[in-house]
Structures are given as C-alpha cells and as structure tokens.
mmCIF file of C-alpha atoms in Angstrom:
data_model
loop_
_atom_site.group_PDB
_atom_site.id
_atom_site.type_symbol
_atom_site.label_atom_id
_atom_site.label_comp_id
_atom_site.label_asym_id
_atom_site.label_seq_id
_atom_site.Cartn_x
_atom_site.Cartn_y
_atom_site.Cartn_z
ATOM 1 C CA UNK A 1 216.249 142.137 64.381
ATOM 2 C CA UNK A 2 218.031 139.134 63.223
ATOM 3 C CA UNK A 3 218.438 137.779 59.632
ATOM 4 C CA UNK A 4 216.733 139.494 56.716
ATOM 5 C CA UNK A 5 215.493 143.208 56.633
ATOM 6 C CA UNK A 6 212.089 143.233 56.810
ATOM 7 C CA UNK A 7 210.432 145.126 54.021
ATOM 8 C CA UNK A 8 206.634 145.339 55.792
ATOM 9 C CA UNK A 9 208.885 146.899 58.811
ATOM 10 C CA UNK A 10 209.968 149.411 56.491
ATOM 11 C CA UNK A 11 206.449 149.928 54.930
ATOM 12 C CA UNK A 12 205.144 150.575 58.970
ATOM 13 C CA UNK A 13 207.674 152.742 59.527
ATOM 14 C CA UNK A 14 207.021 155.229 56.227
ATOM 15 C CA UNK A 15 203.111 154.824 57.730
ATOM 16 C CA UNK A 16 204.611 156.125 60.981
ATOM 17 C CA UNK A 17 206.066 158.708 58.790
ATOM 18 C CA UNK A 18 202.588 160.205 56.803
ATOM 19 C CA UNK A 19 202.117 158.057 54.052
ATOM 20 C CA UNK A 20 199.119 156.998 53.171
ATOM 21 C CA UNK A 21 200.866 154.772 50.073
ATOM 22 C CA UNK A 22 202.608 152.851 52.558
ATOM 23 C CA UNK A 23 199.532 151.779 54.522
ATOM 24 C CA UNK A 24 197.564 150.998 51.267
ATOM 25 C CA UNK A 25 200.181 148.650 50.324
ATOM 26 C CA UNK A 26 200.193 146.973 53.720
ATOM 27 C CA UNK A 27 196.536 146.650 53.824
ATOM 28 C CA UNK A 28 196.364 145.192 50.290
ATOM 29 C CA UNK A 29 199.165 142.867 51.327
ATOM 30 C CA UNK A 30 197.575 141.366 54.241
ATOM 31 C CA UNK A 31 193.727 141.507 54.037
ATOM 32 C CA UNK A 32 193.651 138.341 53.247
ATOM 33 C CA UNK A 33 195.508 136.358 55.701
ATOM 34 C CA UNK A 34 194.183 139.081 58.578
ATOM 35 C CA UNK A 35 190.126 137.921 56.918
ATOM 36 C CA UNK A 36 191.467 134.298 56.901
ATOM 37 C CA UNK A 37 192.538 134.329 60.880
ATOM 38 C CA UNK A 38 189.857 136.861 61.867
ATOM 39 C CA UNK A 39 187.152 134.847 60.355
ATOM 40 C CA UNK A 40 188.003 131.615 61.573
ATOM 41 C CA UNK A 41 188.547 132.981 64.786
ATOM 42 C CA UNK A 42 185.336 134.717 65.590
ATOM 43 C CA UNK A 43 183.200 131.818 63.430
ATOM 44 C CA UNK A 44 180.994 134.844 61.754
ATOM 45 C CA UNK A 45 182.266 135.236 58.473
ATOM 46 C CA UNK A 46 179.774 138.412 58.216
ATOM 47 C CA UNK A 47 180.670 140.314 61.007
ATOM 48 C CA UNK A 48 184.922 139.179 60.214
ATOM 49 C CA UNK A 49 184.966 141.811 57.232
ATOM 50 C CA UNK A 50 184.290 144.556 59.906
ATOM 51 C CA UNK A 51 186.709 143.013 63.051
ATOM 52 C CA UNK A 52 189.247 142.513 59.911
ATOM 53 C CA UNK A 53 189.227 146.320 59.237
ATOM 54 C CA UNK A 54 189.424 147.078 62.503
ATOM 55 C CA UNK A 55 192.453 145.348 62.818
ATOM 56 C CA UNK A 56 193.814 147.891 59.918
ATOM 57 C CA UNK A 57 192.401 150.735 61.706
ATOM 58 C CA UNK A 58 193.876 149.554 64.941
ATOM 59 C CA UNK A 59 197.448 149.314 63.717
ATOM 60 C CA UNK A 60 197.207 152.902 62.161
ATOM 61 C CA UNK A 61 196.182 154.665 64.583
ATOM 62 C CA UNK A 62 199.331 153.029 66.741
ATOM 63 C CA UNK A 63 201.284 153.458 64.159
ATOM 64 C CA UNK A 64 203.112 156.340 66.180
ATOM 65 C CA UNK A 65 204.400 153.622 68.664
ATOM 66 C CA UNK A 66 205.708 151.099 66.122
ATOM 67 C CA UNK A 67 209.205 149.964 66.623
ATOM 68 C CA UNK A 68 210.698 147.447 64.410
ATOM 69 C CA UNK A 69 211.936 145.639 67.633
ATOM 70 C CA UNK A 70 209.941 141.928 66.411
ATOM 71 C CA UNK A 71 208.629 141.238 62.422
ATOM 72 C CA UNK A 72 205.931 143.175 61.116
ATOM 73 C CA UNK A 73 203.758 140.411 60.911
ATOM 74 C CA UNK A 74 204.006 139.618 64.558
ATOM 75 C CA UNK A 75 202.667 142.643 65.602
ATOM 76 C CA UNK A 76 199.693 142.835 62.586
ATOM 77 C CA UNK A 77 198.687 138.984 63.925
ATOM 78 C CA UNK A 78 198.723 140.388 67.917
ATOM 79 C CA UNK A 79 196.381 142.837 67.056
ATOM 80 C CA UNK A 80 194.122 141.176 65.012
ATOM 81 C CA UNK A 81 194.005 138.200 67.847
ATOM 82 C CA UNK A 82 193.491 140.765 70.576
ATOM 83 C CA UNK A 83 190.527 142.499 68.551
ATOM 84 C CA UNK A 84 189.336 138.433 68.082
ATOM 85 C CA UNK A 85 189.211 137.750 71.306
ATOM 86 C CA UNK A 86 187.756 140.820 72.566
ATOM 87 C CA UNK A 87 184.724 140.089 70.121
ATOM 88 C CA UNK A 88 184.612 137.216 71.436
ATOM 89 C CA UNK A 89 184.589 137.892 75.168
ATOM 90 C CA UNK A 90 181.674 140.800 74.024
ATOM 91 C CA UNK A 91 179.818 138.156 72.518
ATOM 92 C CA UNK A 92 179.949 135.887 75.597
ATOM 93 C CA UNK A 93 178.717 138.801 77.664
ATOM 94 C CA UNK A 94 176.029 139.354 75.146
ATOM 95 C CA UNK A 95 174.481 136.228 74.247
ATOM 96 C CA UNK A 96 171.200 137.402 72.417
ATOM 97 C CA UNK A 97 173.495 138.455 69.956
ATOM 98 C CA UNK A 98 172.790 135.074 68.203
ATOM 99 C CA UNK A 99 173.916 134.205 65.094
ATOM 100 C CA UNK A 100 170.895 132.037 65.031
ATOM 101 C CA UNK A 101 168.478 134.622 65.693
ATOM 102 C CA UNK A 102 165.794 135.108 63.349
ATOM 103 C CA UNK A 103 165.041 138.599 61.914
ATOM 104 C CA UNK A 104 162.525 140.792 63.783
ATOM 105 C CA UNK A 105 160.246 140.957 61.309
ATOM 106 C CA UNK A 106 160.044 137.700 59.525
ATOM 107 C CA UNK A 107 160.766 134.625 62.147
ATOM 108 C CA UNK A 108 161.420 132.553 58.921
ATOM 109 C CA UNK A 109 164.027 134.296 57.664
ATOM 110 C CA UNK A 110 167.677 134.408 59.593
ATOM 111 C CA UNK A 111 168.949 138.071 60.923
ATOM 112 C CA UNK A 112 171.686 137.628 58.926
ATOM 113 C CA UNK A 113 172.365 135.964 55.888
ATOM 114 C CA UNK A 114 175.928 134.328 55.083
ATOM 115 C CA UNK A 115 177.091 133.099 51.918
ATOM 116 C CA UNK A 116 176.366 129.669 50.656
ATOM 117 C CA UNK A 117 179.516 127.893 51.586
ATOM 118 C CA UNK A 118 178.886 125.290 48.958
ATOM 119 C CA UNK A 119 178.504 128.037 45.923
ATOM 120 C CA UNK A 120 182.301 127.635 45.434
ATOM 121 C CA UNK A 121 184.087 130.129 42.790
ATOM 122 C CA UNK A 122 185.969 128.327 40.030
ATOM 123 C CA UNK A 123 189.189 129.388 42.012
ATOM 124 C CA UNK A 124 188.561 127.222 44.710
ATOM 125 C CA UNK A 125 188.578 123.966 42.440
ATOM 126 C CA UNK A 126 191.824 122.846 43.929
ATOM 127 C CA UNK A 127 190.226 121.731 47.382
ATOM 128 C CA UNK A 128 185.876 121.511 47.714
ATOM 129 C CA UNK A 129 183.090 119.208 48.336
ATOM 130 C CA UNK A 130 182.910 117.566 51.523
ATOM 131 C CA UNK A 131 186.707 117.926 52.558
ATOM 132 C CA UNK A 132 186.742 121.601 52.525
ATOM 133 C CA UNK A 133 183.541 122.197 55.096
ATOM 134 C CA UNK A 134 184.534 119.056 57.628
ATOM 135 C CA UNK A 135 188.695 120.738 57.388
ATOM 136 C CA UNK A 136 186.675 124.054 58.437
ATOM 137 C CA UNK A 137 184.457 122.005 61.044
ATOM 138 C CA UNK A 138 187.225 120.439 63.082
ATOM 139 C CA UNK A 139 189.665 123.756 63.032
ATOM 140 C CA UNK A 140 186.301 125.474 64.585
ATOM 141 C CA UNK A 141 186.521 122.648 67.022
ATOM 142 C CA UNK A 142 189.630 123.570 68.130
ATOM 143 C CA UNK A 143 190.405 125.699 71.919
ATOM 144 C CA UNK A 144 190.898 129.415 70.430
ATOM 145 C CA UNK A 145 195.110 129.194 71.042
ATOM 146 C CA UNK A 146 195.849 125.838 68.997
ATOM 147 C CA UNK A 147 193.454 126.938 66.003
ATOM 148 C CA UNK A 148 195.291 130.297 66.350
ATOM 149 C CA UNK A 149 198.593 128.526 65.955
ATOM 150 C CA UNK A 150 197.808 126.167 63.390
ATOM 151 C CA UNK A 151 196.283 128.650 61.075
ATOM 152 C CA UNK A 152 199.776 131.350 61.770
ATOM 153 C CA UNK A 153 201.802 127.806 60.918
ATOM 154 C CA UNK A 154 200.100 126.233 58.333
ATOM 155 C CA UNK A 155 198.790 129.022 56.039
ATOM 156 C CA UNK A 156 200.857 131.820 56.984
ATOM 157 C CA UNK A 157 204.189 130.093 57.310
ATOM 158 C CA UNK A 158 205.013 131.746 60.490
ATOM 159 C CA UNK A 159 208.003 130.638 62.695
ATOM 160 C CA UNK A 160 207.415 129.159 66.302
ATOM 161 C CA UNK A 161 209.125 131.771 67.344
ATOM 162 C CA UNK A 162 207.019 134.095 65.457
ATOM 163 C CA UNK A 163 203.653 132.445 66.204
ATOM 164 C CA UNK A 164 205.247 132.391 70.377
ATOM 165 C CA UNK A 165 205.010 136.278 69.745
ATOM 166 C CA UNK A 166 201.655 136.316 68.829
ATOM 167 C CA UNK A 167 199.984 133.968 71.387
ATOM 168 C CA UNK A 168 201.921 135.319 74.253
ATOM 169 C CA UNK A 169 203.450 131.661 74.812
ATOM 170 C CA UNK A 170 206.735 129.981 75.196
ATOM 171 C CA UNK A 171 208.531 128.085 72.319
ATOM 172 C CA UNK A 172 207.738 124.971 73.630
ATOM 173 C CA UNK A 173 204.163 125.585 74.455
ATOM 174 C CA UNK A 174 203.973 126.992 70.708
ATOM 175 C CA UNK A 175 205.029 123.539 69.208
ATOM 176 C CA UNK A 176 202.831 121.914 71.927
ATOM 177 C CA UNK A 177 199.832 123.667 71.175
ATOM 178 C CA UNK A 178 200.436 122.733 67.130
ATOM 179 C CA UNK A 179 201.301 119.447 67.588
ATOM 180 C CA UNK A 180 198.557 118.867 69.984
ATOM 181 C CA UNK A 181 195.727 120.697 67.335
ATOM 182 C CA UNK A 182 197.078 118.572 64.622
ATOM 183 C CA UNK A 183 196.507 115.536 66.232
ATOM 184 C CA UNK A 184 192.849 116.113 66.613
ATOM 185 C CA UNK A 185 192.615 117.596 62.952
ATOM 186 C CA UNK A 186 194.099 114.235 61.805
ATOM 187 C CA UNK A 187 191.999 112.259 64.112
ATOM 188 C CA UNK A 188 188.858 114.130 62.906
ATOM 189 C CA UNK A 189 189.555 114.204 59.688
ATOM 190 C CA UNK A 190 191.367 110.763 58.698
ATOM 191 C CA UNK A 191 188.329 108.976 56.854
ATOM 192 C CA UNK A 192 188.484 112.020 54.816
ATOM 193 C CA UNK A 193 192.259 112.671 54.681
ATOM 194 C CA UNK A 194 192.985 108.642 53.902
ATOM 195 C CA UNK A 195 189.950 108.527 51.021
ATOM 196 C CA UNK A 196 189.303 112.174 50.360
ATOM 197 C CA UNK A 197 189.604 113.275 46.190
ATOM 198 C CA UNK A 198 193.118 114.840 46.965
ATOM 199 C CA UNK A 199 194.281 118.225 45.706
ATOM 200 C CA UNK A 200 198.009 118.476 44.376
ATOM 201 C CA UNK A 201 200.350 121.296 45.984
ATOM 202 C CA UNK A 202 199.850 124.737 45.266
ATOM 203 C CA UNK B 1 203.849 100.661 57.782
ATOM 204 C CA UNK B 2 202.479 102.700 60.850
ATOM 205 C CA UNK B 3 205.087 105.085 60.896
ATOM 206 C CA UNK B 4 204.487 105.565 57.088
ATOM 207 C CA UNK B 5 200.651 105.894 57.116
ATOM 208 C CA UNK B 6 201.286 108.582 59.926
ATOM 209 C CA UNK B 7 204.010 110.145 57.689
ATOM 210 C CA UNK B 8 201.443 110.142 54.819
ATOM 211 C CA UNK B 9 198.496 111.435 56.988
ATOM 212 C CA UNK B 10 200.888 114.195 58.205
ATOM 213 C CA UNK B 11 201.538 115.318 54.666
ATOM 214 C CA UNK B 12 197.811 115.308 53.911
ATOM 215 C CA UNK B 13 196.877 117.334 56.243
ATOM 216 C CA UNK B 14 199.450 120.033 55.541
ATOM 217 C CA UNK B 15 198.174 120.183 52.106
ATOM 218 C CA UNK B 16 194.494 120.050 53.143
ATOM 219 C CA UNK B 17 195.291 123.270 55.368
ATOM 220 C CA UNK B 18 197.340 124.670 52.998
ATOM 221 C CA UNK B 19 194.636 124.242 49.912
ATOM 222 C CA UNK B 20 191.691 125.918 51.877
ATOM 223 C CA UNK B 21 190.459 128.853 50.117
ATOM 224 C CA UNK B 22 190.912 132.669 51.119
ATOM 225 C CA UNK B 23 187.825 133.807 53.241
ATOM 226 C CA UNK B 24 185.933 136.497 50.511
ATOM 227 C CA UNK B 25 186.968 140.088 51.456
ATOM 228 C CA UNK B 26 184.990 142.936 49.731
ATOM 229 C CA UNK B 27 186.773 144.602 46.791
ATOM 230 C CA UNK B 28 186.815 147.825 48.205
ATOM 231 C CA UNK B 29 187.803 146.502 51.703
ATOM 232 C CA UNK B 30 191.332 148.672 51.303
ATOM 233 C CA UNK B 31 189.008 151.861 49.990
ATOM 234 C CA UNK B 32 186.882 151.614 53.185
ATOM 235 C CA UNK B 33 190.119 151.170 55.491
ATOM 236 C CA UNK B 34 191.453 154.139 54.209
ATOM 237 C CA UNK B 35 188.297 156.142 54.498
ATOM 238 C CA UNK B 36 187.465 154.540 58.062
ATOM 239 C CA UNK B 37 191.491 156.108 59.221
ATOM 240 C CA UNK B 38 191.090 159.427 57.238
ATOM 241 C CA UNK B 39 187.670 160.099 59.597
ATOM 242 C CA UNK B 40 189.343 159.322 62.413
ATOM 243 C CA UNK B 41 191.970 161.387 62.166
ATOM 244 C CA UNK B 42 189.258 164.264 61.383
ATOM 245 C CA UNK B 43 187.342 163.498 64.476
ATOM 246 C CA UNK B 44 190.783 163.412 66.923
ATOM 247 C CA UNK B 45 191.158 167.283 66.486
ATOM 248 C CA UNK B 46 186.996 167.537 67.269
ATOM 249 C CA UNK B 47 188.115 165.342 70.197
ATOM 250 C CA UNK B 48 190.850 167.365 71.781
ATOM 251 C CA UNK B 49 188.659 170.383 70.988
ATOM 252 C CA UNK B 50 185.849 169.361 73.036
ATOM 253 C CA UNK B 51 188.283 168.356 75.792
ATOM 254 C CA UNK B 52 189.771 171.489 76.169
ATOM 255 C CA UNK B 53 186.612 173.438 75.867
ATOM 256 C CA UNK B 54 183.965 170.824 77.173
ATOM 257 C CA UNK B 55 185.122 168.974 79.955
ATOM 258 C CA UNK B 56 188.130 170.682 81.214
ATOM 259 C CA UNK B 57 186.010 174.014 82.027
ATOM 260 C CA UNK B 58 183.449 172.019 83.691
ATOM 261 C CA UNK B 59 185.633 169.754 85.386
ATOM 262 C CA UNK B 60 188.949 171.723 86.349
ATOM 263 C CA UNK B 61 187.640 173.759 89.463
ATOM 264 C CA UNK B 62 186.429 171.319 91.023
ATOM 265 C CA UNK B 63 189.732 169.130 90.003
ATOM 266 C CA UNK B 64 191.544 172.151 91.980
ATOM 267 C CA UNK B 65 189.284 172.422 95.422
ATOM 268 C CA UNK B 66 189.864 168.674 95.382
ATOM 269 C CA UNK B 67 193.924 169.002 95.016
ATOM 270 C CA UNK B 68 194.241 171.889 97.580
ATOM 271 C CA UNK B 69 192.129 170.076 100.007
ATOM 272 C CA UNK B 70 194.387 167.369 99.877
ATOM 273 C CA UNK B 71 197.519 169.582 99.941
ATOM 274 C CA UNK B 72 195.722 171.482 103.363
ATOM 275 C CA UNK B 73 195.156 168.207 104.851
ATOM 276 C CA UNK B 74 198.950 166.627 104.297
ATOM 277 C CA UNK B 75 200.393 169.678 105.811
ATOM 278 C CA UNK B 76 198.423 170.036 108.990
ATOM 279 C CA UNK B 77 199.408 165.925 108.815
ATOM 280 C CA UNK B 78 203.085 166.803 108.576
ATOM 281 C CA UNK B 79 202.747 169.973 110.860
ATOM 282 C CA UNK B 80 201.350 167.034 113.755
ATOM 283 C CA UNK B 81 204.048 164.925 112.684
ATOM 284 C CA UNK B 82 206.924 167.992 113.097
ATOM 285 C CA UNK B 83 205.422 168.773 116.650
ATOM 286 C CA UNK B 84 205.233 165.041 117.726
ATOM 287 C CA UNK B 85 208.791 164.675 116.682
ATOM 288 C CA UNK B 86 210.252 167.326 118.926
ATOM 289 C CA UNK B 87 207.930 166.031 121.662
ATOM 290 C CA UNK B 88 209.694 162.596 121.413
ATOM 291 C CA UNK B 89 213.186 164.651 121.323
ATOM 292 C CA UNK B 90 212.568 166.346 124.498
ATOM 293 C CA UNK B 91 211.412 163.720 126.401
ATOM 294 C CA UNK B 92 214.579 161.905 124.878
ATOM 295 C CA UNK B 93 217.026 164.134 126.703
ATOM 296 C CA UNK B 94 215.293 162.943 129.535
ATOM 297 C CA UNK B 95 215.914 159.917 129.431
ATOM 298 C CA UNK B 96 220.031 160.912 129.794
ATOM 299 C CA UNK B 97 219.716 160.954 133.039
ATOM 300 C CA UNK B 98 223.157 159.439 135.145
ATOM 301 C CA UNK B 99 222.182 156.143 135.321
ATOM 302 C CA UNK B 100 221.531 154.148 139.032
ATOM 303 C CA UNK B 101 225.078 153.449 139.919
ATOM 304 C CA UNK B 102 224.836 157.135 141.586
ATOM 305 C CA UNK B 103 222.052 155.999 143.519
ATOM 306 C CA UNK B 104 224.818 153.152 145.302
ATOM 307 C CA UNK B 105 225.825 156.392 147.812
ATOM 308 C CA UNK B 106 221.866 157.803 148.509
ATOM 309 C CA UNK B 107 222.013 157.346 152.201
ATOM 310 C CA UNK B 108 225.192 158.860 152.540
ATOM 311 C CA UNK B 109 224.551 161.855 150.539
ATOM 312 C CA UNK B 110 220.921 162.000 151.905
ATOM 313 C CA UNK B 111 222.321 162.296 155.432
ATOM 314 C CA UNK B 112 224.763 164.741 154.838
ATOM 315 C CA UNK B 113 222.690 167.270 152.733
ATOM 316 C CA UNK B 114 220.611 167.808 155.342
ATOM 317 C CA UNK B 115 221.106 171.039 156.756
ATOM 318 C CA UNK B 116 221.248 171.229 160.425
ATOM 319 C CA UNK B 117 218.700 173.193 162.308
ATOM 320 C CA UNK B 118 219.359 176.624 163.301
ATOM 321 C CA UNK B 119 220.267 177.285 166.538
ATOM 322 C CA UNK B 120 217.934 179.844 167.624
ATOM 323 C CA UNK B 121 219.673 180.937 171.446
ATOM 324 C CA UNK B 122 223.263 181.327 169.695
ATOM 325 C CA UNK B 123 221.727 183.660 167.582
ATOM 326 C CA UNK B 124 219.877 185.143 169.935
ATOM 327 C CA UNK B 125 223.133 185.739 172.264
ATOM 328 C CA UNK B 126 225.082 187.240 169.316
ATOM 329 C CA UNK B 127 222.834 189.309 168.756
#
C-alpha cells in the first residue's frame, strides 16, 4: 500500500488476531459514517440501524481473510454497499414489505414509526429547516451508484481511487458518476442553494 | 459572472453536503455489535457439531453409493475405450499392406503360379 500506514489496517489486522478491543474501536470509529451511507442508501432509517450492524458483523466474521492489500475503509464501504444493495434487491422481490403499510391492527396508525425529521437536536443547528430535508430529497433521487459516490466523496472524503474500489468502477467512471450526481443536486437544489439561510464551514 | 455563480453554487453545495447531520445511531449500537459477534461465534461450534453428527451420518452413504457408481461406470467407459483402441490398432496394421504398384505385374504372376495339371499316364507308366 502506497503512502501513509494505515492505522484502521492495523486495527483489522489485531481483530484478525483475537481482539475484541480492536474491533470495538473500529466499530465506534465508523458507525457513523457506515449509519450515514447505509441509511441513505436503503431510504429506511429504521430498518438502517440493523443493515448498519450487519455490516460490523459481516466484516468480523471475515475478518480471517483480511489483507491489507487496499485501505481499510475501502473494504468496510464494499461491504456495507453489498449488504445495501442486497436489502434492496430483497425488498424489490418483496414488495408488501411497504414502508407505507399500515399496522395490522390499527389501519390508522403506520407499521412503523420513524423519527420526526423536523424534531432537530440542538447539534444540528448548523444546517435545518427546509434546506436540510430537500438536500436529503434530491440525494434520494439519485441512481443508487452516483448517491453512493457522492456521499463516499463529499462526507467521507474518500479518494476517486478509493470510492473506484468501492463501486466496482473505473477512475473515470468514478469522477463521471460524481460530477454527473452533482449536477442534478445543484440543479435541484439551486433556489435553495442561491437563497437558502447558509451555514458556515465546519 | 456565469463561471462565478457556478463557482459559488459549487462551493454551496459542498458545504450543504458536508453540513448534513449524522443519521441517529443507538447508544449501545457498539454493545449490541459485540454481543451480535460473540453469539455467533457460540453458535459456529453448534454448527460444525450438527454437521458432523446431523447431516454427514444421514447423508454420507448415500454420498458414497453415488461416488462408486460413478467410479464403476467410468471404468467399464475406459475398459470400452482400451478395447476399441486395440481394435483400431489391428485393423491399422492392415492397412500396411504393399501398396498397388505390385499389382502392375498381376497377369504375369497370375499365369505363372498356376500349377500345371498332373499328368496322370506318366505317372501311371512310372509306376
């Protein structure tokens, strides 16, 4: 591996070893970013918490296969987008599996409740209100591969060449399929992005 | 003024997608990782158990007829193939026979290995 050694490569390979510390530390470090892709991946922000700790599960269990041959975070992002799109497949083969569904024993009432995405926590002041949900809306509009790519680039910092790893796609296709979701975002979004109350860098 | 209202745009949207909030994860999401692998790696011993003394016992004989069937049948296949071979080789020293040029002197040698008939009276007189 070029450049830098990579210290979650390290972590993996004490998992690969026994220890449990390790793992903790990994799963600590990258629940969040592995909730943020899962979630807006499969669209079900209630059934994302399980797919998410799948993902976990997934990568100990092949833990005994690990080789340090790409970046840690390559391989944790593969996974979690193959265990993505095999909910999703599942889903499409099981359509009465509605999100919309009501429950069976009270049509007035949904069979499952989300949270209330305007009930924002006091940490989320830097970016709410209107922006937030329509940003959310047009990423969900996105084909499965350039929302996949956009989230890697823009939230996790990943390379193209990283990102390439994940998807399965050429360099080129990588900055394609970026440069191509980004282009709808903006068009979606401008009204919002030219007016919108706008948040300072984190 | 295009190019800088893309530019601008372009920057907005990077820290739009940047400034979204982390999806909410359940405070013991780690705790119930960790219990979810340490199960698993209970039931994978119960696994192999059952494997060796579920399903192999119940499977295995049957796993053997079905092997040395299929060994019976490829030798009796190979055991056609041997005999059909040396069939072919026979016939193939047949075929190196002298070729027809020998054939150019038939009549003559046709003529002359004919064997004269025997004549009976000179036998009869030196008798």
């Amino acid at each position: 591996m070029p450049g830098q050694p990579d210290p979650d490569a390290a972590l993996m390979l004490r998992v690969k070893r026994g220890d449990t510390a390790a793992f903790a530390e990994l799963v600590e470090k990258y629940k969040h970013p592995v909730m943020n892709l899962v979630a807006r991946l499969i669209r079900d922000e209630a059934e994302a918490e399980d797919v998410a700790q799948n993902v976990f599960i997934q990568v100990h269990k092949s833990a005994a296969r690990y080789q340090p041959s790409a970046k840690f975070t390559t391989w944790l992002f593969t996974i979690a987008r193959n265990l993505c799109l095999n909910e999703i497949r599942r889903r499409a083969r099981h359509p009465t599996d509605s999100i919309d569904a009501t429950h069976p024993h009270d049509d007035d009432q949904p069979a499952r409740q989300f949270p209330d995405a305007k009930n924002f926590s006091p940490d989320h002041a830097a970016l709410h209100g209107e922006l937030e949900l329509k940003i959310e809306e047009a990423l969900a509009s996105l084909p499965e591969n350039q929302r996949t790519a956009i989230i890697l680039f823009q939230r996790q910092e990943m390379s193209y060449e990283e990102i390439a790893g994940v998807i399965g796609t050429s360099l080129s296709a990588t900055k394609s399929l970026i440069f191509r979701g980004r282009e709808v975002l903006k068009e979606r979004l401008k009204a919002y992005l030219q007016t919108g109350d706008w948040p300072s860098e984190k | 003024m295009k190019q800088e209202s893309e530019n601008g745009l372009d920057a907005r949207l990077d820290a739009a997608l940047r400034a979204l909030p982390d999806k909410p994860v359940a405070s013991n999401f780690t705790a119930r990782v960790l219990d979810a692998v340490g199960r698993a790696e209970v039931l994978e011993p119960a696994r192999r158990e059952f494997f060796l003394t579920g399903w192999l016992p119940r499977f295995a004989p049957a796993a053997l007829a079905l092997v040395a069937a299929l060994l019976t049948y490829q030798v009796r296949t190979e055991a056609r193939s041997v005999a059909l071979a040396r069939g072919l080789a026979a016939v193939s020293q047949v075929a190196s026979l002298p070729g027809p040029d020998v054939l150019k002197d038939f009549e003559t040698v046709r003529h002359l290995s004919r064997a004269p008939a025997a004549d009976v009276e000179l036998l009869a007189l030196m008798q």
